[in-house]
Amino acid sequence: MEYTTLTLLACGMFGILIHNLMKLNDLNRVNDGNINFRKYLKLEVFSILISVCVIIVALIARNEIRQLREIGNWLALAFTAIGYMAQSIVIKFAGRAQKYMDNQN
Protein backbone atom coordinates (compact mmCIF):
# COMPACT_ATOMS: atom_id res chain seq x y z
CA MET A 1 0.00 0.00 0.00
CA GLU A 2 1.21 3.49 -0.81
CA TYR A 3 0.71 5.92 2.06
CA THR A 4 0.45 9.66 1.49
CA THR A 5 2.55 12.11 3.44
CA LEU A 6 -0.59 13.40 5.15
CA THR A 7 -1.60 9.89 6.26
CA LEU A 8 1.84 9.22 7.72
CA LEU A 9 1.85 12.61 9.44
CA ALA A 10 -1.52 11.78 10.99
CA CYS A 11 -0.20 8.40 12.19
CA GLY A 12 2.79 10.10 13.81
CA MET A 13 0.56 12.67 15.47
CA PHE A 14 -1.67 9.89 16.79
CA GLY A 15 1.43 8.28 18.29
CA ILE A 16 2.19 11.53 20.14
CA LEU A 17 -1.46 11.77 21.21
CA ILE A 18 -1.48 8.19 22.50
CA HIS A 19 1.65 8.84 24.56
CA ASN A 20 0.21 11.99 26.11
CA LEU A 21 -3.16 10.37 26.83
CA MET A 22 -1.40 7.53 28.64
CA LYS A 23 0.56 10.03 30.75
CA LEU A 24 -2.58 12.03 31.47
CA ASN A 25 -4.38 8.83 32.49
CA ASP A 26 -1.63 8.00 34.99
CA LEU A 27 -1.60 11.53 36.40
CA ASN A 28 -5.38 11.54 36.62
CA ARG A 29 -5.38 8.33 38.65
CA VAL A 30 -2.65 9.56 41.00
CA ASN A 31 -4.53 12.83 41.59
CA ASP A 32 -7.94 11.19 42.05
CA GLY A 33 -9.38 12.76 38.92
CA ASN A 34 -8.15 16.27 39.70
CA ILE A 35 -5.74 16.99 36.89
CA ASN A 36 -4.85 20.43 35.61
CA PHE A 37 -4.76 20.01 31.83
CA ARG A 38 -3.44 23.55 31.19
CA LYS A 39 -0.55 23.02 33.59
CA TYR A 40 0.25 19.72 31.88
CA LEU A 41 0.33 21.38 28.46
CA LYS A 42 2.53 24.20 29.76
CA LEU A 43 5.02 21.64 31.06
CA GLU A 44 4.94 19.36 28.01
CA VAL A 45 4.61 21.83 25.12
CA PHE A 46 8.28 21.69 24.14
CA SER A 47 8.58 17.91 24.27
CA ILE A 48 5.44 17.68 22.12
CA LEU A 49 6.88 20.16 19.61
CA ILE A 50 10.18 18.26 19.50
CA SER A 51 8.22 15.07 18.82
CA VAL A 52 6.40 16.78 15.95
CA CYS A 53 9.80 17.78 14.56
CA VAL A 54 10.94 14.15 14.75
CA ILE A 55 7.86 13.11 12.74
CA ILE A 56 8.56 15.76 10.11
CA VAL A 57 12.20 14.67 9.80
CA ALA A 58 11.05 11.04 9.43
CA LEU A 59 8.64 12.12 6.68
CA ILE A 60 11.40 13.96 4.84
CA ALA A 61 13.84 11.07 5.22
CA ARG A 62 11.43 8.27 4.36
CA ASN A 63 12.23 8.43 0.64
CA GLU A 64 15.96 8.32 1.34
CA ILE A 65 15.91 5.32 3.66
CA ARG A 66 15.61 2.10 1.70
CA GLN A 67 14.50 0.07 4.73
CA LEU A 68 11.41 2.24 5.10
CA ARG A 69 10.35 1.34 1.58
CA GLU A 70 10.83 -2.35 2.33
CA ILE A 71 8.37 -2.39 5.24
CA GLY A 72 5.61 -1.17 2.90
CA ASN A 73 2.32 -2.10 4.58
CA TRP A 74 3.74 -1.51 8.06
CA LEU A 75 4.69 2.10 7.38
CA ALA A 76 1.63 3.61 9.11
CA LEU A 77 2.32 1.54 12.22
CA ALA A 78 5.98 2.56 12.06
CA PHE A 79 5.09 6.26 12.00
CA THR A 80 2.69 5.80 14.91
CA ALA A 81 5.51 4.14 16.84
CA ILE A 82 7.93 6.92 15.87
CA GLY A 83 5.51 9.52 17.26
CA TYR A 84 4.97 7.54 20.44
CA MET A 85 8.64 6.80 21.00
CA ALA A 86 9.83 10.29 20.10
CA GLN A 87 7.82 11.63 23.00
CA SER A 88 9.30 9.01 25.35
CA ILE A 89 12.87 9.50 24.16
CA VAL A 90 12.69 13.28 24.46
CA ILE A 91 11.51 13.03 28.06
CA LYS A 92 14.16 10.46 28.96
CA PHE A 93 17.04 12.43 27.47
CA ALA A 94 15.77 15.71 28.88
CA GLY A 95 15.71 14.14 32.34
CA ARG A 96 19.26 12.83 31.94
CA ALA A 97 20.50 16.18 30.70
CA GLN A 98 18.91 17.92 33.67
CA LYS A 99 20.50 15.47 36.13
CA TYR A 100 23.89 16.02 34.46
CA MET A 101 23.51 19.79 34.75
CA ASP A 102 22.46 19.50 38.39
CA ASN A 103 25.52 17.36 39.17
CA GLN A 104 27.82 19.91 37.53
CA ASN A 105 26.66 22.57 40.01
Coordinates of C-alpha atoms in Angstrom, one line a residue:
M1 CA 0.0 0.0 0.0
E2 CA 1.2 3.5 -0.8
Y3 CA 0.7 5.9 2.1
T4 CA 0.5 9.7 1.5
T5 CA 2.5 12.1 3.4
L6 CA -0.6 13.4 5.2
T7 CA -1.6 9.9 6.3
L8 CA 1.8 9.2 7.7
L9 CA 1.9 12.6 9.4
A10 CA -1.5 11.8 11.0
C11 CA -0.2 8.4 12.2
G12 CA 2.8 10.1 13.8
M13 CA 0.6 12.7 15.5
F14 CA -1.7 9.9 16.8
G15 CA 1.4 8.3 18.3
I16 CA 2.2 11.5 20.1
L17 CA -1.5 11.8 21.2
I18 CA -1.5 8.2 22.5
H19 CA 1.6 8.8 24.6
N20 CA 0.2 12.0 26.1
L21 CA -3.2 10.4 26.8
M22 CA -1.4 7.5 28.6
K23 CA 0.6 10.0 30.8
L24 CA -2.6 12.0 31.5
N25 CA -4.4 8.8 32.5
D26 CA -1.6 8.0 35.0
L27 CA -1.6 11.5 36.4
N28 CA -5.4 11.5 36.6
R29 CA -5.4 8.3 38.7
V30 CA -2.6 9.6 41.0
N31 CA -4.5 12.8 41.6
D32 CA -7.9 11.2 42.1
G33 CA -9.4 12.8 38.9
N34 CA -8.2 16.3 39.7
I35 CA -5.7 17.0 36.9
N36 CA -4.9 20.4 35.6
F37 CA -4.8 20.0 31.8
R38 CA -3.4 23.5 31.2
K39 CA -0.5 23.0 33.6
Y40 CA 0.3 19.7 31.9
L41 CA 0.3 21.4 28.5
K42 CA 2.5 24.2 29.8
L43 CA 5.0 21.6 31.1
E44 CA 4.9 19.4 28.0
V45 CA 4.6 21.8 25.1
F46 CA 8.3 21.7 24.1
S47 CA 8.6 17.9 24.3
I48 CA 5.4 17.7 22.1
L49 CA 6.9 20.2 19.6
I50 CA 10.2 18.3 19.5
S51 CA 8.2 15.1 18.8
V52 CA 6.4 16.8 15.9
C53 CA 9.8 17.8 14.6
V54 CA 10.9 14.1 14.7
I55 CA 7.9 13.1 12.7
I56 CA 8.6 15.8 10.1
V57 CA 12.2 14.7 9.8
A58 CA 11.1 11.0 9.4
L59 CA 8.6 12.1 6.7
I60 CA 11.4 14.0 4.8
A61 CA 13.8 11.1 5.2
R62 CA 11.4 8.3 4.4
N63 CA 12.2 8.4 0.6
E64 CA 16.0 8.3 1.3
I65 CA 15.9 5.3 3.7
R66 CA 15.6 2.1 1.7
Q67 CA 14.5 0.1 4.7
L68 CA 11.4 2.2 5.1
R69 CA 10.3 1.3 1.6
E70 CA 10.8 -2.3 2.3
I71 CA 8.4 -2.4 5.2
G72 CA 5.6 -1.2 2.9
N73 CA 2.3 -2.1 4.6
W74 CA 3.7 -1.5 8.1
L75 CA 4.7 2.1 7.4
A76 CA 1.6 3.6 9.1
L77 CA 2.3 1.5 12.2
A78 CA 6.0 2.6 12.1
F79 CA 5.1 6.3 12.0
T80 CA 2.7 5.8 14.9
A81 CA 5.5 4.1 16.8
I82 CA 7.9 6.9 15.9
G83 CA 5.5 9.5 17.3
Y84 CA 5.0 7.5 20.4
M85 CA 8.6 6.8 21.0
A86 CA 9.8 10.3 20.1
Q87 CA 7.8 11.6 23.0
S88 CA 9.3 9.0 25.4
I89 CA 12.9 9.5 24.2
V90 CA 12.7 13.3 24.5
I91 CA 11.5 13.0 28.1
K92 CA 14.2 10.5 29.0
F93 CA 17.0 12.4 27.5
A94 CA 15.8 15.7 28.9
G95 CA 15.7 14.1 32.3
R96 CA 19.3 12.8 31.9
A97 CA 20.5 16.2 30.7
Q98 CA 18.9 17.9 33.7
K99 CA 20.5 15.5 36.1
Y100 CA 23.9 16.0 34.5
M101 CA 23.5 19.8 34.8
D102 CA 22.5 19.5 38.4
N103 CA 25.5 17.4 39.2
Q104 CA 27.8 19.9 37.5
N105 CA 26.7 22.6 40.0

